[in-house]
PDB file of C-alpha atoms in Angstrom:
ATOM      1  CA  MET X 211      -5.135  -0.470   5.571  1.00  0.00           C
ATOM      2  CA  ASP X 212      -2.359   1.824   7.187  1.00  0.00           C
ATOM      3  CA  GLN X 213       0.675   0.987   9.587  1.00  0.00           C
ATOM      4  CA  GLN X 214      -1.461   2.338  12.750  1.00  0.00           C
ATOM      5  CA  GLN X 215      -4.385  -0.005  12.151  1.00  0.00           C
ATOM      6  CA  ILE X 216      -1.929  -3.107  11.421  1.00  0.00           C
ATOM      7  CA  ARG X 217      -0.117  -1.990  14.467  1.00  0.00           C
ATOM      8  CA  HIS X 218      -3.008  -2.292  16.577  1.00  0.00           C
ATOM      9  CA  ILE X 219      -4.408  -5.083  15.260  1.00  0.00           C
ATOM     10  CA  PHE X 220      -0.924  -7.068  15.967  1.00  0.00           C
ATOM     11  CA  THR X 221      -0.420  -5.639  19.197  1.00  0.00           C
ATOM     12  CA  SER X 222      -4.229  -6.737  20.206  1.00  0.00           C
ATOM     13  CA  LYS X 223      -2.925 -10.227  19.236  1.00  0.00           C
ATOM     14  CA  GLY X 224       0.217 -10.112  21.216  1.00  0.00           C
ATOM     15  CA  LEU X 225       2.350  -9.871  18.142  1.00  0.00           C
ATOM     16  CA  LYS X 226       5.605  -7.701  17.924  1.00  0.00           C
ATOM     17  CA  VAL X 227       5.420  -5.283  15.017  1.00  0.00           C
ATOM     18  CA  THR X 228       8.180  -6.301  12.769  1.00  0.00           C
ATOM     19  CA  PRO X 229       8.822  -5.189   9.133  1.00  0.00           C
ATOM     20  CA  GLN X 230       8.663  -8.652   7.608  1.00  0.00           C
ATOM     21  CA  ARG X 231       5.275  -9.432   9.585  1.00  0.00           C
ATOM     22  CA  VAL X 232       3.847  -5.827   8.388  1.00  0.00           C
ATOM     23  CA  LEU X 233       4.772  -6.630   4.402  1.00  0.00           C
ATOM     24  CA  VAL X 234       3.244 -10.106   4.511  1.00  0.00           C
ATOM     25  CA  TYR X 235      -0.064  -8.919   6.007  1.00  0.00           C
ATOM     26  CA  LYS X 236      -0.279  -5.971   3.727  1.00  0.00           C
ATOM     27  CA  ILE X 237       0.192  -8.530   0.901  1.00  0.00           C
ATOM     28  CA  LEU X 238      -2.548 -10.530   2.268  1.00  0.00           C
ATOM     29  CA  ARG X 239      -4.916  -7.783   2.598  1.00  0.00           C
ATOM     30  CA  SER X 240      -4.338  -6.361  -0.607  1.00  0.00           C
ATOM     31  CA  SER X 241      -5.111  -9.660  -2.405  1.00  0.00           C
ATOM     32  CA  HIS X 242      -8.723 -10.853  -2.843  1.00  0.00           C
ATOM     33  CA  GLU X 243      -7.036 -13.833  -4.485  1.00  0.00           C
ATOM     34  CA  HIS X 244      -6.417 -15.833  -1.383  1.00  0.00           C
ATOM     35  CA  PRO X 245      -2.410 -15.955  -2.424  1.00  0.00           C
ATOM     36  CA  THR X 246      -0.398 -19.034  -1.892  1.00  0.00           C
ATOM     37  CA  ALA X 247       2.794 -19.010   0.274  1.00  0.00           C
ATOM     38  CA  ASP X 248       4.888 -18.919  -3.004  1.00  0.00           C
ATOM     39  CA  PHE X 249       2.954 -15.849  -4.324  1.00  0.00           C
ATOM     40  CA  ILE X 250       3.512 -14.011  -1.051  1.00  0.00           C
ATOM     41  CA  ILE X 251       7.291 -15.007  -1.150  1.00  0.00           C
ATOM     42  CA  ASP X 252       7.621 -13.615  -4.761  1.00  0.00           C
ATOM     43  CA  GLU X 253       5.746 -10.308  -4.020  1.00  0.00           C
ATOM     44  CA  ILE X 254       8.096  -9.806  -1.231  1.00  0.00           C
ATOM     45  CA  ARG X 255      11.224 -10.756  -3.061  1.00  0.00           C
ATOM     46  CA  LYS X 256      10.641  -7.711  -5.554  1.00  0.00           C
ATOM     47  CA  GLU X 257      11.430  -5.593  -3.080  1.00  0.00           C
ATOM     48  CA  HIS X 258      13.393  -7.513  -0.455  1.00  0.00           C
ATOM     49  CA  PRO X 259      14.932 -10.276  -2.506  1.00  0.00           C
ATOM     50  CA  SER X 260      16.953 -11.784   0.477  1.00  0.00           C
ATOM     51  CA  ILE X 261      14.220 -12.886   2.699  1.00  0.00           C
ATOM     52  CA  ALA X 262      14.229 -16.310   3.697  1.00  0.00           C
ATOM     53  CA  LYS X 263      11.032 -18.708   2.836  1.00  0.00           C
ATOM     54  CA  GLY X 264      11.313 -19.903   6.129  1.00  0.00           C
ATOM     55  CA  THR X 265      10.502 -16.501   7.451  1.00  0.00           C
ATOM     56  CA  VAL X 266       7.557 -16.305   5.409  1.00  0.00           C
ATOM     57  CA  TYR X 267       5.991 -19.675   6.489  1.00  0.00           C
ATOM     58  CA  ASN X 268       6.837 -18.870  10.226  1.00  0.00           C
ATOM     59  CA  ILE X 269       4.887 -15.592   9.847  1.00  0.00           C
ATOM     60  CA  LEU X 270       2.036 -17.098   7.995  1.00  0.00           C
ATOM     61  CA  ASP X 271       1.937 -19.987  10.542  1.00  0.00           C
ATOM     62  CA  THR X 272       1.997 -17.314  13.561  1.00  0.00           C
ATOM     63  CA  PHE X 273      -1.177 -15.598  11.605  1.00  0.00           C
ATOM     64  CA  ILE X 274      -3.116 -18.723  11.542  1.00  0.00           C
ATOM     65  CA  GLU X 275      -2.086 -19.401  15.066  1.00  0.00           C
ATOM     66  CA  LYS X 276      -3.334 -15.875  16.248  1.00  0.00           C
ATOM     67  CA  GLY X 277      -6.412 -15.671  14.003  1.00  0.00           C
ATOM     68  CA  LEU X 278      -5.478 -13.095  11.786  1.00  0.00           C
ATOM     69  CA  VAL X 279      -5.674 -15.361   8.629  1.00  0.00           C
ATOM     70  CA  SER X 280      -7.211 -18.603   7.663  1.00  0.00           C
ATOM     71  CA  LEU X 281      -6.573 -21.428   5.140  1.00  0.00           C
ATOM     72  CA  VAL X 282      -7.947 -22.052   2.253  1.00  0.00           C
ATOM     73  CA  GLN X 283      -7.535 -25.416   0.405  1.00  0.00           C
ATOM     74  CA  THR X 284      -8.191 -25.936  -3.508  1.00  0.00           C
ATOM     75  CA  GLU X 285      -9.327 -28.801  -5.427  1.00  0.00           C
ATOM     76  CA  LYS X 286      -5.865 -29.620  -6.115  1.00  0.00           C
ATOM     77  CA  ASP X 287      -4.763 -29.695  -2.290  1.00  0.00           C
ATOM     78  CA  ARG X 288      -2.884 -26.199  -2.664  1.00  0.00           C
ATOM     79  CA  MET X 289      -3.331 -24.213   0.455  1.00  0.00           C
ATOM     80  CA  ARG X 290      -4.094 -20.341   0.053  1.00  0.00           C
ATOM     81  CA  TYR X 291      -4.305 -17.887   2.650  1.00  0.00           C
ATOM     82  CA  ASP X 292      -7.363 -15.519   3.476  1.00  0.00           C
ATOM     83  CA  ALA X 293      -6.938 -12.206   5.533  1.00  0.00           C
ATOM     84  CA  PHE X 294     -10.510 -11.330   5.304  1.00  0.00           C
ATOM     85  CA  LEU X 295     -12.333 -12.815   8.309  1.00  0.00           C
ATOM     86  CA  GLU X 296     -15.790 -11.766   8.136  1.00  0.00           C
ATOM     87  CA  GLU X 297     -18.244 -14.488   7.638  1.00  0.00           C
ATOM     88  CA  HIS X 298     -18.011 -15.754   3.651  1.00  0.00           C
ATOM     89  CA  HIS X 299     -17.801 -18.513   1.791  1.00  0.00           C
ATOM     90  CA  HIS X 300     -15.541 -19.229  -1.302  1.00  0.00           C
ATOM     91  CA  LEU X 301     -16.344 -19.989  -5.070  1.00  0.00           C
ATOM     92  CA  PHE X 302     -13.437 -21.998  -6.681  1.00  0.00           C
ATOM     93  CA  ASP X 303     -13.359 -21.709 -10.400  1.00  0.00           C
ATOM     94  CA  LEU X 304     -12.093 -25.145 -11.896  1.00  0.00           C
ATOM     95  CA  ASP X 305     -10.609 -23.443 -14.890  1.00  0.00           C
ATOM     96  CA  SER X 306      -8.497 -20.684 -13.199  1.00  0.00           C
ATOM     97  CA  GLU X 307      -8.241 -22.112  -9.870  1.00  0.00           C
ATOM     98  CA  LYS X 308      -8.957 -18.833  -8.309  1.00  0.00           C
ATOM     99  CA  ILE X 309     -10.968 -18.341  -5.273  1.00  0.00           C
ATOM    100  CA  SER X 310     -13.563 -15.666  -5.040  1.00  0.00           C
ATOM    101  CA  ASP X 311     -15.382 -14.598  -1.685  1.00  0.00           C
ATOM    102  CA  TYR X 312     -18.818 -15.086  -1.848  1.00  0.00           C
ATOM    103  CA  TYR X 313     -21.103 -13.406   0.641  1.00  0.00           C
ATOM    104  CA  ASP X 314     -24.385 -14.626   1.513  1.00  0.00           C
ATOM    105  CA  ASP X 315     -26.272 -13.721   4.712  1.00  0.00           C
ATOM    106  CA  LYS X 316     -29.270 -15.791   3.677  1.00  0.00           C
ATOM    107  CA  LEU X 317     -27.082 -19.093   3.042  1.00  0.00           C
ATOM    108  CA  SER X 318     -25.141 -18.438   6.196  1.00  0.00           C
ATOM    109  CA  GLY X 319     -28.032 -17.990   8.264  1.00  0.00           C
ATOM    110  CA  ILE X 320     -29.363 -21.606   6.842  1.00  0.00           C
ATOM    111  CA  ILE X 321     -26.227 -23.192   7.914  1.00  0.00           C
ATOM    112  CA  LYS X 322     -25.943 -21.699  11.228  1.00  0.00           C
ATOM    113  CA  GLU X 323     -29.733 -22.767  11.912  1.00  0.00           C
ATOM    114  CA  TYR X 324     -29.211 -26.084  10.605  1.00  0.00           C
ATOM    115  CA  PHE X 325     -26.041 -26.908  12.810  1.00  0.00           C
ATOM    116  CA  SER X 326     -27.838 -25.253  15.541  1.00  0.00           C
ATOM    117  CA  ASN X 327     -30.536 -27.915  15.464  1.00  0.00           C
ATOM    118  CA  ASN X 328     -28.284 -30.733  14.263  1.00  0.00           C
ATOM    119  CA  THR X 329     -25.073 -31.600  15.419  1.00  0.00           C
ATOM    120  CA  ILE X 330     -22.290 -34.170  14.760  1.00  0.00           C
ATOM    121  CA  PRO X 331     -21.719 -36.851  17.144  1.00  0.00           C
ATOM    122  CA  GLY X 332     -18.123 -36.612  18.544  1.00  0.00           C
ATOM    123  CA  PHE X 333     -17.476 -33.225  16.665  1.00  0.00           C
ATOM    124  CA  ASP X 334     -17.628 -29.904  18.464  1.00  0.00           C
ATOM    125  CA  ILE X 335     -18.339 -27.096  15.268  1.00  0.00           C
ATOM    126  CA  LYS X 336     -16.095 -24.115  15.163  1.00  0.00           C
ATOM    127  CA  ASN X 337     -16.997 -22.781  12.071  1.00  0.00           C
ATOM    128  CA  VAL X 338     -18.388 -23.614   8.432  1.00  0.00           C
ATOM    129  CA  LYS X 339     -17.316 -22.338   5.558  1.00  0.00           C
ATOM    130  CA  LEU X 340     -18.739 -23.476   2.174  1.00  0.00           C
ATOM    131  CA  GLN X 341     -16.176 -23.629  -0.817  1.00  0.00           C
ATOM    132  CA  ILE X 342     -18.632 -24.134  -3.871  1.00  0.00           C
ATOM    133  CA  SER X 343     -16.561 -25.435  -7.110  1.00  0.00           C
ATOM    134  CA  GLY X 344     -17.717 -24.763 -10.513  1.00  0.00           C
ATOM    135  CA  LYS X 345     -16.915 -22.606 -13.671  1.00  0.00           C
ATOM    136  CA  TYR X 346     -17.761 -19.028 -14.185  1.00  0.00           C
ATOM    137  CA  THR X 347     -20.265 -19.077 -17.304  1.00  0.00           C
ATOM    138  CA  LYS X 348     -19.830 -15.312 -17.993  1.00  0.00           C
ATOM    139  CA  GLN X 349     -17.420 -12.627 -17.049  1.00  0.00           C
ATOM    140  CA  ARG X 350     -17.676 -11.676 -13.310  1.00  0.00           C
ATOM    141  CA  THR X 351     -18.204  -7.758 -13.020  1.00  0.00           C
ATOM    142  CA  ASN X 352     -18.154  -7.714  -8.929  1.00  0.00           C
ATOM    143  CA  GLN X 353     -15.958  -8.869  -6.535  1.00  0.00           C
TER     144      GLN X 353
END
């Protein structure tokens, strides 16, 4: 994703384009590992050692508020960030604690159909994402 695309995304969400925001967003978009805030901070500090943790956390909170990223919670309640907002689910590997995106249009369709016919009393559903926990039985070749 180039600088012009990021600029367009930010301005369409009413955000000022700052070097810190661009850097955090680039790290999020380049990682399919659903990074933690600590990982993002470590990556930034490789080139910008003086950036404050609070700055990164504020940027992440702003991105969530503006709908640029979503939170993914792991089995051990660690929060991770997902900048890929296309409809997908997650596979959580219990051994490595890695989260992988899982795209399945049929599964998504079944979930949508189910909740269009079945409501939860007193609850307005905005989005449903499954997190499927398990262990890989063989090396994955695609992601």
